[in-house]
PDB file of C-alpha atoms in Angstrom:
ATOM      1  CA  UNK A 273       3.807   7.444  22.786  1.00  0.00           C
ATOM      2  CA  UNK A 274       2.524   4.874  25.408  1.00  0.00           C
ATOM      3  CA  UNK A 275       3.555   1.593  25.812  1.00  0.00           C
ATOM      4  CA  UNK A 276       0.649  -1.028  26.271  1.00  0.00           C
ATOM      5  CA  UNK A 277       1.357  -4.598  27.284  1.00  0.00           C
ATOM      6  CA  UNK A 278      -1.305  -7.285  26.687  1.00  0.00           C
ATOM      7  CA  UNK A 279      -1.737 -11.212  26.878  1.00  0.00           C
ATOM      8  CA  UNK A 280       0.106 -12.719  23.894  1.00  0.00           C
ATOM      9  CA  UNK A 281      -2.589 -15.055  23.532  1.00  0.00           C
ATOM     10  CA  UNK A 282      -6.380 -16.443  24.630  1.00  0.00           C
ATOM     11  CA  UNK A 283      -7.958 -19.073  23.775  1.00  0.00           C
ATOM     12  CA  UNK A 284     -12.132 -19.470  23.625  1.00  0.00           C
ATOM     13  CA  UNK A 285     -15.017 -21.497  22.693  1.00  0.00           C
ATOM     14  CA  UNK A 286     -17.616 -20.505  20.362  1.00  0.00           C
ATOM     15  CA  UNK A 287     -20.405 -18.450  22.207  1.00  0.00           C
ATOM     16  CA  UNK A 288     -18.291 -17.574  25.143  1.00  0.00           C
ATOM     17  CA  UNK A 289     -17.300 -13.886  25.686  1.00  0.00           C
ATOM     18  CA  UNK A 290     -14.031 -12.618  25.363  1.00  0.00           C
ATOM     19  CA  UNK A 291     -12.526 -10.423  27.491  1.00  0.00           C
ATOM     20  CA  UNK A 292      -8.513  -9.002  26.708  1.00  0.00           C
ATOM     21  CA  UNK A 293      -7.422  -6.262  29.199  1.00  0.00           C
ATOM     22  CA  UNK A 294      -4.475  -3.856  28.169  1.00  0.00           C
ATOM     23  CA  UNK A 295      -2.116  -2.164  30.637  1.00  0.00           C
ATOM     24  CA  UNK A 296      -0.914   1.535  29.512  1.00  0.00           C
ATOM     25  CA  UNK A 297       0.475   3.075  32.624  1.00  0.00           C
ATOM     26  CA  UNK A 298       1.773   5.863  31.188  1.00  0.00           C
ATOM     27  CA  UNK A 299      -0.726   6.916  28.783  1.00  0.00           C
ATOM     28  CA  UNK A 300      -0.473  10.239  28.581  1.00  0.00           C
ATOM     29  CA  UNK A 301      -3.957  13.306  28.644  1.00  0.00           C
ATOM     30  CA  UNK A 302      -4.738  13.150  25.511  1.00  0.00           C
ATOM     31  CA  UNK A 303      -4.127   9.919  24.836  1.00  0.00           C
ATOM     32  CA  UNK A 304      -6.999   8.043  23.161  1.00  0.00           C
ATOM     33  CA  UNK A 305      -6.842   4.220  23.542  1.00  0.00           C
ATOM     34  CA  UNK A 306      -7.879   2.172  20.198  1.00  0.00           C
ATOM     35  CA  UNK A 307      -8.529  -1.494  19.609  1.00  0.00           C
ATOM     36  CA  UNK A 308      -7.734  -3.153  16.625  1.00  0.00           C
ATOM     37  CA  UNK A 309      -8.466  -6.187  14.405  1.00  0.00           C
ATOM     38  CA  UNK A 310      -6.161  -8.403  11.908  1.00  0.00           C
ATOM     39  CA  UNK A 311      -6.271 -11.512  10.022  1.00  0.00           C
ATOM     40  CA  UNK A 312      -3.690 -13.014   8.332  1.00  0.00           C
ATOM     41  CA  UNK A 313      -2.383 -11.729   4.914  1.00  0.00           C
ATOM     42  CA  UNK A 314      -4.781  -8.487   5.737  1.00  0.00           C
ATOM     43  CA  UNK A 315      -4.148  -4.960   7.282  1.00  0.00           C
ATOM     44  CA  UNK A 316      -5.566  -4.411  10.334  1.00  0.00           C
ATOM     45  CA  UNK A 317      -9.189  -3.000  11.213  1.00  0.00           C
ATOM     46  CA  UNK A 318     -10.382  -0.344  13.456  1.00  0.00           C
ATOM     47  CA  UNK A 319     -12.722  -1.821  15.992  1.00  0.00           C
ATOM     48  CA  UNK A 320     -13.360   1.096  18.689  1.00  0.00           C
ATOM     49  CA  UNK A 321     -11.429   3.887  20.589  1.00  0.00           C
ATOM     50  CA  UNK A 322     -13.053   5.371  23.749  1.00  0.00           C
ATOM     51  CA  UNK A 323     -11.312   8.172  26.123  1.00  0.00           C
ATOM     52  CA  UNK A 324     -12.768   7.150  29.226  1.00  0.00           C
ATOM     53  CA  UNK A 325     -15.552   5.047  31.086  1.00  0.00           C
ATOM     54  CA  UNK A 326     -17.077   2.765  28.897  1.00  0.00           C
ATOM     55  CA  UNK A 327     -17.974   2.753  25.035  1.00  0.00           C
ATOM     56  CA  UNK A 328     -19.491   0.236  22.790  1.00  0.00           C
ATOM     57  CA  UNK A 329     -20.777  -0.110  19.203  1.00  0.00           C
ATOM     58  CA  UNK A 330     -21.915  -3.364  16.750  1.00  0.00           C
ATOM     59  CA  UNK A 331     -19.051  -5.248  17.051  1.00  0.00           C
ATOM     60  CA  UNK A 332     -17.505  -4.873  20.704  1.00  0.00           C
ATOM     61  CA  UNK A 333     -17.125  -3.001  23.960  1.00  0.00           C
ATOM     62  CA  UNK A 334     -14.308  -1.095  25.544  1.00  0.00           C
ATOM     63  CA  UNK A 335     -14.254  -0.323  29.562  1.00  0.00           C
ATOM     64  CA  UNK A 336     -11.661   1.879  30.880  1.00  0.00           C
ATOM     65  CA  UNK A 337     -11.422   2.553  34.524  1.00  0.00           C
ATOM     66  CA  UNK A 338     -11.172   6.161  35.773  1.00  0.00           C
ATOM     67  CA  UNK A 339      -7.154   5.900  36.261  1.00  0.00           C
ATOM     68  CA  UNK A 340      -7.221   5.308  32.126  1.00  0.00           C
ATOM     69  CA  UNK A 341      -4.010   3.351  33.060  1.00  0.00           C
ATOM     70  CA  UNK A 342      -5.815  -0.017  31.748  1.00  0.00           C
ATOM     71  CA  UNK A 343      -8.578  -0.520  29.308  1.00  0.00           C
ATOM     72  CA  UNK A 344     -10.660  -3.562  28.642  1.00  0.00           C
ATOM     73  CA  UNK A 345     -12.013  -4.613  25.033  1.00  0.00           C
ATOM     74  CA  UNK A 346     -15.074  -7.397  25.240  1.00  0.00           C
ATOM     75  CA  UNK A 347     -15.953  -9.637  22.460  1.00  0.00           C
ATOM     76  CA  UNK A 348     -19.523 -10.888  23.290  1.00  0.00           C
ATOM     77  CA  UNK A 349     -20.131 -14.442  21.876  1.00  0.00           C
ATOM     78  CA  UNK A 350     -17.650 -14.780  20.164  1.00  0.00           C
ATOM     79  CA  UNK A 351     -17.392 -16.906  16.919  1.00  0.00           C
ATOM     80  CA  UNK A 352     -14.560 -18.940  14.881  1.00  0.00           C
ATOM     81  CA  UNK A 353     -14.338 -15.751  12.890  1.00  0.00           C
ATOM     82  CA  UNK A 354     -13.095 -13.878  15.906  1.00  0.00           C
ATOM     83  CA  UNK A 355      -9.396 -15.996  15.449  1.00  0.00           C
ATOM     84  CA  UNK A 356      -7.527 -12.671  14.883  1.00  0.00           C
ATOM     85  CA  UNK A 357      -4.847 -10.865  16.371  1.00  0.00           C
ATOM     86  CA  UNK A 358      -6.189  -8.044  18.604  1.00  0.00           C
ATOM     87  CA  UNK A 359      -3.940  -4.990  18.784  1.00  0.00           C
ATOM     88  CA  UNK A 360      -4.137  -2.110  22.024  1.00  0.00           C
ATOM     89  CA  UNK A 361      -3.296   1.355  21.411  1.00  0.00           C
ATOM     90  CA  UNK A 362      -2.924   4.555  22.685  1.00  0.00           C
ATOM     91  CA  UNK A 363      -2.043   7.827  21.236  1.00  0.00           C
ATOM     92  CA  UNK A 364      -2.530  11.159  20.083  1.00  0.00           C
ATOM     93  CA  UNK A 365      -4.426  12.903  17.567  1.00  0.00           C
ATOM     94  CA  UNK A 366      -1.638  12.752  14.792  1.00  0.00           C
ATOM     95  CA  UNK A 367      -2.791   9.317  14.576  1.00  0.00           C
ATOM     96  CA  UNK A 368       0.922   8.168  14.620  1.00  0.00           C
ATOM     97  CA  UNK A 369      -0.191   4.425  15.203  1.00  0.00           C
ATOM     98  CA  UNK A 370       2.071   2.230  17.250  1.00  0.00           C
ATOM     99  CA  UNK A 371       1.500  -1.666  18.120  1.00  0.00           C
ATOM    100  CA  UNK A 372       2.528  -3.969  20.193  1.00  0.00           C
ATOM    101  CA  UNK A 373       2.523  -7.308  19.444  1.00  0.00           C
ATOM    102  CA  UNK A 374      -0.927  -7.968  19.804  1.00  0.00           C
ATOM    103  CA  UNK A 375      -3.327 -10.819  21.380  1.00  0.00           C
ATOM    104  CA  UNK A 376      -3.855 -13.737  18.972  1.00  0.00           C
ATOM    105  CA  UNK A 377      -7.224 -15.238  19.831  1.00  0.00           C
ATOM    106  CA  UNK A 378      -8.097 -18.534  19.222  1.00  0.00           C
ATOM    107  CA  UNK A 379     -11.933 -19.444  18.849  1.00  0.00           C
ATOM    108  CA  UNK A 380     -12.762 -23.158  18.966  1.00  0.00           C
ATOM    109  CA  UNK A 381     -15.849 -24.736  18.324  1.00  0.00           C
TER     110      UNK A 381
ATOM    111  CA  UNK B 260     -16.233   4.083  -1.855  1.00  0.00           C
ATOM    112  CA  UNK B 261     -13.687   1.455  -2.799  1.00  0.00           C
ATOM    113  CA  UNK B 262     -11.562   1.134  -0.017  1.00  0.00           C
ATOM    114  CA  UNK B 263      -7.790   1.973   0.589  1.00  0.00           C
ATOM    115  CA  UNK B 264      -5.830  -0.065  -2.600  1.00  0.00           C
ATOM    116  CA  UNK B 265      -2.604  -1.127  -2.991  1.00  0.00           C
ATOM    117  CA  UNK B 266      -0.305  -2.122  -5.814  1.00  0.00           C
ATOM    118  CA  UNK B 267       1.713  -4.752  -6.004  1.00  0.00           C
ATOM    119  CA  UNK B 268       0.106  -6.812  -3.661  1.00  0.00           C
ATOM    120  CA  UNK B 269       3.599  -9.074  -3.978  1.00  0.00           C
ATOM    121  CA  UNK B 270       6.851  -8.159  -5.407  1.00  0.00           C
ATOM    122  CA  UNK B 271       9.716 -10.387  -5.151  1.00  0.00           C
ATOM    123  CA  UNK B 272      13.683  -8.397  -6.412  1.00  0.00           C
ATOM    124  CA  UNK B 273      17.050  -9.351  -5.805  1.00  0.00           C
ATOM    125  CA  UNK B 274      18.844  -7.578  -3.025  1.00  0.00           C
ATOM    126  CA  UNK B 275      19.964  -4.241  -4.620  1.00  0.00           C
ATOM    127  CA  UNK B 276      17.247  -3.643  -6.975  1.00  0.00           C
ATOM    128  CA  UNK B 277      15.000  -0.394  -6.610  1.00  0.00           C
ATOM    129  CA  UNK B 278      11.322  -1.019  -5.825  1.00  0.00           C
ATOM    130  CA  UNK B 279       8.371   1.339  -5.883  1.00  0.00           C
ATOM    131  CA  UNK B 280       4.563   0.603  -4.222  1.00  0.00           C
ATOM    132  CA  UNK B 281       1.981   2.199  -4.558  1.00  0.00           C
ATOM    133  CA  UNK B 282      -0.997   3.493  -2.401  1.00  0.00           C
ATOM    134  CA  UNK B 283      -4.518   4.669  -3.381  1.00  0.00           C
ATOM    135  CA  UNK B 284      -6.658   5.788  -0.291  1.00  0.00           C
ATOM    136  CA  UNK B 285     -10.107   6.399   0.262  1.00  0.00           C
ATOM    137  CA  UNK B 286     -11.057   9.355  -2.047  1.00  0.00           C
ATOM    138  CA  UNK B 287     -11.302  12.531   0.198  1.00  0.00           C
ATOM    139  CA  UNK B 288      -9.022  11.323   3.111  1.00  0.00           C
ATOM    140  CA  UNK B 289      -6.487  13.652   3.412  1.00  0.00           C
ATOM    141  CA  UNK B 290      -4.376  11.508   5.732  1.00  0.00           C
ATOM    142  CA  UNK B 291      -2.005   8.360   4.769  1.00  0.00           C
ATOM    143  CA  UNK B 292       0.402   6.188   6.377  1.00  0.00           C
ATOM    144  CA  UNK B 293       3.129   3.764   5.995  1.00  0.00           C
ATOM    145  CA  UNK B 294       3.688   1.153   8.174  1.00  0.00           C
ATOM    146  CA  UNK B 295       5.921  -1.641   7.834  1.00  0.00           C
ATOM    147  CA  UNK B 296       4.955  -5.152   9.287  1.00  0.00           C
ATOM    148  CA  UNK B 297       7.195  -8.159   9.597  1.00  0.00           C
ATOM    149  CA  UNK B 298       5.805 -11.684  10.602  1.00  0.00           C
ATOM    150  CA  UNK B 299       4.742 -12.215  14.323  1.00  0.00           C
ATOM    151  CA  UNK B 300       4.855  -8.047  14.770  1.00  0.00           C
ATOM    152  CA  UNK B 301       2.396  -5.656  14.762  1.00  0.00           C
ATOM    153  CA  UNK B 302       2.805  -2.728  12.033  1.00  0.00           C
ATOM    154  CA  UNK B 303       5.341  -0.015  12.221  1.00  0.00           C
ATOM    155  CA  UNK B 304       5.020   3.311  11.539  1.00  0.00           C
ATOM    156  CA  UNK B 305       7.065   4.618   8.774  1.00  0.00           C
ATOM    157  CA  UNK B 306       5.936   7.887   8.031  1.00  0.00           C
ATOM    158  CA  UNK B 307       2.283   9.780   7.206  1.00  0.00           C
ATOM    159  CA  UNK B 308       1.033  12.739   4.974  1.00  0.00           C
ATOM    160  CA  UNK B 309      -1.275  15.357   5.415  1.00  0.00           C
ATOM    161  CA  UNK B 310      -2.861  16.025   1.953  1.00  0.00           C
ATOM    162  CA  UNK B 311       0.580  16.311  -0.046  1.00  0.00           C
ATOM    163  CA  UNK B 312       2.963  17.046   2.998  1.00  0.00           C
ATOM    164  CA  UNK B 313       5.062  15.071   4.662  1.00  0.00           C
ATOM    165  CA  UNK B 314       4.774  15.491   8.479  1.00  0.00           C
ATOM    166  CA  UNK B 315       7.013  12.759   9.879  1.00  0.00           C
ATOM    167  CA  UNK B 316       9.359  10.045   9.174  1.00  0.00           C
ATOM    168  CA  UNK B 317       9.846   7.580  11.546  1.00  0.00           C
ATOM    169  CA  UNK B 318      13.533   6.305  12.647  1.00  0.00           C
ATOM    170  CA  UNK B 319      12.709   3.206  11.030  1.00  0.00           C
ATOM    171  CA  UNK B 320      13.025   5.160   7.246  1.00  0.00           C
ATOM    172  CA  UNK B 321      16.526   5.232   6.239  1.00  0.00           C
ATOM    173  CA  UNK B 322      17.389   7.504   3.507  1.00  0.00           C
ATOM    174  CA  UNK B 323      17.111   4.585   1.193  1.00  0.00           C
ATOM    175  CA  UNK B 324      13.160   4.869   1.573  1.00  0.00           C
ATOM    176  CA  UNK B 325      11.561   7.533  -0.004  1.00  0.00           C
ATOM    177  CA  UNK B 326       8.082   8.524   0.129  1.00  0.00           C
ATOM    178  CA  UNK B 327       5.761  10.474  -1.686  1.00  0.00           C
ATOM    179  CA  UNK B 328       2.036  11.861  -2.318  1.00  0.00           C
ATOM    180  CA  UNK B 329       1.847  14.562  -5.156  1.00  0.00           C
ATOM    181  CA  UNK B 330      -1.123  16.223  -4.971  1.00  0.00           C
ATOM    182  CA  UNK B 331      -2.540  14.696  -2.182  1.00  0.00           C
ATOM    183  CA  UNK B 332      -3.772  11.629  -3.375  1.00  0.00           C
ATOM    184  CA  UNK B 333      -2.357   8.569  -4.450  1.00  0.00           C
ATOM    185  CA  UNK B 334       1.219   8.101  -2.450  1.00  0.00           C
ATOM    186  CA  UNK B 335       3.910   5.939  -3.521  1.00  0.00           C
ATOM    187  CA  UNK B 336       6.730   3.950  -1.369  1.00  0.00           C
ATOM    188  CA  UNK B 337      10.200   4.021  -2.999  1.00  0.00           C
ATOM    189  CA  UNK B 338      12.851   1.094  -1.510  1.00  0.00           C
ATOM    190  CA  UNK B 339      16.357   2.018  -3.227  1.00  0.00           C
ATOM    191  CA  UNK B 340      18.886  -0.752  -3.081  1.00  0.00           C
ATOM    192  CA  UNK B 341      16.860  -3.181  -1.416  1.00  0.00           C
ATOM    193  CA  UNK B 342      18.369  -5.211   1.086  1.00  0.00           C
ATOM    194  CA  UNK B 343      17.477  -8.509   2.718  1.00  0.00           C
ATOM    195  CA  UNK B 344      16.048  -6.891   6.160  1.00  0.00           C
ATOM    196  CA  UNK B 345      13.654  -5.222   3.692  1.00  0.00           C
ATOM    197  CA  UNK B 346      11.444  -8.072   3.286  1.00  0.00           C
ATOM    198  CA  UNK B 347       8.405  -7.406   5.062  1.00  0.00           C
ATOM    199  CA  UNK B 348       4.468  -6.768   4.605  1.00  0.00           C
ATOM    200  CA  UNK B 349       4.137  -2.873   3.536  1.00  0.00           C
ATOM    201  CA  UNK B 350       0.956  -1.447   4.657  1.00  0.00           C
ATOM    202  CA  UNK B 351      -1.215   1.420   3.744  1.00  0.00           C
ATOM    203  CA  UNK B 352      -3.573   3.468   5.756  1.00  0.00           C
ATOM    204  CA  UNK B 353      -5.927   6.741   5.227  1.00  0.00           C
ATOM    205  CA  UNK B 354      -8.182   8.462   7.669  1.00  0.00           C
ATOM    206  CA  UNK B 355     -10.481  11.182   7.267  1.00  0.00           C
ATOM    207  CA  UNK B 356      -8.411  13.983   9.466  1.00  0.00           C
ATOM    208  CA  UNK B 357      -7.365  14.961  12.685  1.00  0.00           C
ATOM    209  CA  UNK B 358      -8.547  14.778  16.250  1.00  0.00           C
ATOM    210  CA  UNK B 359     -10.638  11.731  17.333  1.00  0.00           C
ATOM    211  CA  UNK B 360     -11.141  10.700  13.163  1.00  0.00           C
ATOM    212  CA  UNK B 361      -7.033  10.206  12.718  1.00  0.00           C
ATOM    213  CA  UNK B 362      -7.604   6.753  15.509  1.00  0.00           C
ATOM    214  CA  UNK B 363     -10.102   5.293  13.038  1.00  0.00           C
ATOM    215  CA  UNK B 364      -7.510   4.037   9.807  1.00  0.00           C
ATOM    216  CA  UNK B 365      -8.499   1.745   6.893  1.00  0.00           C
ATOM    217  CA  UNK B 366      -5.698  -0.315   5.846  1.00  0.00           C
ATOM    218  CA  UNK B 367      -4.746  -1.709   2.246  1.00  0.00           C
ATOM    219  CA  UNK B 368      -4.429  -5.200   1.891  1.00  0.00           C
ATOM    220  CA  UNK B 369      -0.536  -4.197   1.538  1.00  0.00           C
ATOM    221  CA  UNK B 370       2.125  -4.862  -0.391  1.00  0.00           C
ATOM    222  CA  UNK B 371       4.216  -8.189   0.459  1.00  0.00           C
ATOM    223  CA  UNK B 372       8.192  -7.454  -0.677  1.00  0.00           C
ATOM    224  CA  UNK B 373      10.228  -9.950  -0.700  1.00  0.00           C
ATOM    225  CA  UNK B 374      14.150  -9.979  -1.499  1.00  0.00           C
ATOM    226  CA  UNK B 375      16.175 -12.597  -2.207  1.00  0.00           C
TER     227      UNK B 375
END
């Protein structure tokens, strides 16, 4: 499986978009890249998974350049509910999950 | 649709002590996982089913850990002679399949072990 590498933290203010960029250099061609959400004392949550180019949905949006060898997950205005760790992921379709560390994001008023 | 349960949500043994957990997914997902998180890391993977079969165990299982889904529901986690470096959150995750769907897991609120 892929490694990723991604900030270890950010820090933000209420309303401002947040933007955490994840390096997978050697992410292989199948390889989907998934984003995920977790609070403390809960499991994580699925927030979006793209292949390519760019994909969004409700909650956020994911850009990954045509290498695939990065990917970029956006958090428009965020809020002080958006403190979370934010977990980068690649992998096949076993769905053999593995994380990193993760990005814990602060939101401030 | 109830969401992915799990039971104990705490359990607290003395080092040697057997402990079980279990895991109820979302009804009709014939995948589940175990992952195993301790504090400041993201989850590990431990090992996942495909309806009642066991496809892979991860490194990370020693042959103290034993897991289990009969019939392809419910799963349970069994932790034989617990030892310290077994405390950890245990987490449990279902998804609908395979392909693009296997990505997209719900997680329990897991199972917090603790032993002392």
């Amino acid at each position: 499986l892929a490694k990723t590498t991604q900030p270890i933290s950010m820090d933000s203010y209420e309303g401002q978009e947040v933007n955490i960029t994840c390096s997978h250099n050697n992410i292989a061609t199948n390889d989907y890249i998934t984003w995920y959400q977790q609070f403390p004392s809960q499991g994580p949550r699925f927030i979006i998974q793209g292949y390519k180019t760019k994909v969004t949905n409700e909650v956020a949006s994911l850009f990954i350049p045509a290498d695939r060898k990065s990917s970029t997950l956006s958090l428009p205005r965020v809020s002080l509910s958006d403190t979370a760790v934010y977990y980068c992921l690649v992998g096949d379709s076993w769905g053999k999950l593995q994380f990193g560390a993760g990005t814990q994001v602060v939101v401030t008023p | 649709d109830t969401g992915v349960s799990q039971n104990p949500r705490h359990k607290i043994t003395k080092r040697g002590q057997n402990v079980t957990f279990r895991c109820d997914p979302i009804s009709e997902h014939n995948r589940l996982y175990w992952y195993r998180q301790t504090l400041g890391q993201g989850p590990e993977f431990l090992t996942y089913f495909q309806n009642e079969a066991q496809l892979e165990k991860s490194r990370l299982l020693s042959d103290r850990f034993s897991a289990e889904r009969p019939k392809g529901s419910f799963s349970t986690l069994e932790i034989q002679r617990t030892e310290q470096g077994d405390s950890a959150m245990y987490l449990c995750a279902s998804s609908s399949g395979g392909g693009t769907s296997s990505y997209e897991q719900y997680f329990g609120p897991g199972t917090r072990l603790t032993v002392t």
